[in-house]
C-alpha positions as a Python dict, from the first residue, in 0.01 Angstrom:
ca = {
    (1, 'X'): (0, 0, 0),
    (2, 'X'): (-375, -162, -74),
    (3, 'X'): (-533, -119, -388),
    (4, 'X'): (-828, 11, -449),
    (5, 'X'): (-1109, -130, -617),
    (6, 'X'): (-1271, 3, -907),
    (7, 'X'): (-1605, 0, -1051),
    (8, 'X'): (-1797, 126, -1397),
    (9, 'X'): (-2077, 191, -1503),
    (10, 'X'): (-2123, 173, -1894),
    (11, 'X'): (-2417, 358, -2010),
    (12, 'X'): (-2586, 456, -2352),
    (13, 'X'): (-2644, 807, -2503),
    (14, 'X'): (-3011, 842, -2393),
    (15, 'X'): (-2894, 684, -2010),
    (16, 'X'): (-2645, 946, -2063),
    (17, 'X'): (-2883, 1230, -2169),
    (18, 'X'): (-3097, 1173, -1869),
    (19, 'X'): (-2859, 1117, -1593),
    (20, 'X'): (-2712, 1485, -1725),
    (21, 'X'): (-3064, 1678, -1752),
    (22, 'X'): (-3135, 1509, -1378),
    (23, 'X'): (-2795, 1634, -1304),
    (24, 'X'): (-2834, 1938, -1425),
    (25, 'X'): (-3158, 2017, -1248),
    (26, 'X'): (-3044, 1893, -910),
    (27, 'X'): (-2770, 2201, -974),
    (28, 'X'): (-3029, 2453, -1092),
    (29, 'X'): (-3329, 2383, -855),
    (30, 'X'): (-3162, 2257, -527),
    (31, 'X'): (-2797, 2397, -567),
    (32, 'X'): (-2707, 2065, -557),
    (33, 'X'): (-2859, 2018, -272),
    (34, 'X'): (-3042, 1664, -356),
    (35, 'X'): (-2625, 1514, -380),
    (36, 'X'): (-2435, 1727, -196),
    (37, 'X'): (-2328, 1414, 25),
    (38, 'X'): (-2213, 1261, -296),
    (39, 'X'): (-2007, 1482, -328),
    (40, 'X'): (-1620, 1560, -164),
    (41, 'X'): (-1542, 1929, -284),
    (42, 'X'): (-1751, 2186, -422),
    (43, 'X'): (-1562, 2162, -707),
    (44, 'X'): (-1715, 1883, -837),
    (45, 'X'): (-2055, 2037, -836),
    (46, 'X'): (-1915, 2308, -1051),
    (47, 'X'): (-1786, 2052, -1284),
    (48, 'X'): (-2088, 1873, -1340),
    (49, 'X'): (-2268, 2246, -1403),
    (50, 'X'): (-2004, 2328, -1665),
    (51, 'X'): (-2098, 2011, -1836),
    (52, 'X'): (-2387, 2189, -1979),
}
């Protein structure tokens, strides 16, 4: 069995604050539209929404 890599990304509160409201907008405007090949279930678009 391989093992995957990992990776992080380590960001402050206001790199946090944005990436959310861009998030969020992306949801609300374009259904998600803009990262919809991001994503691998639909799921995880609702997650991000419930974020709010």
């Amino acid at each position: 069995m391989s093992e995957q890599a990992r990776s992080g990304l380590e960001l402050g509160v206001d790199e946090t604050l944005v990436l959310f409201e861009l998030l969020q907008r992306l949801l609300e405007d374009g259904r998600g539209a803009p990262i919809r090949a991001a994503v691998v279930d639909d799921a995880e678009l609702w997650a991000l929404n419930a974020l709010k």
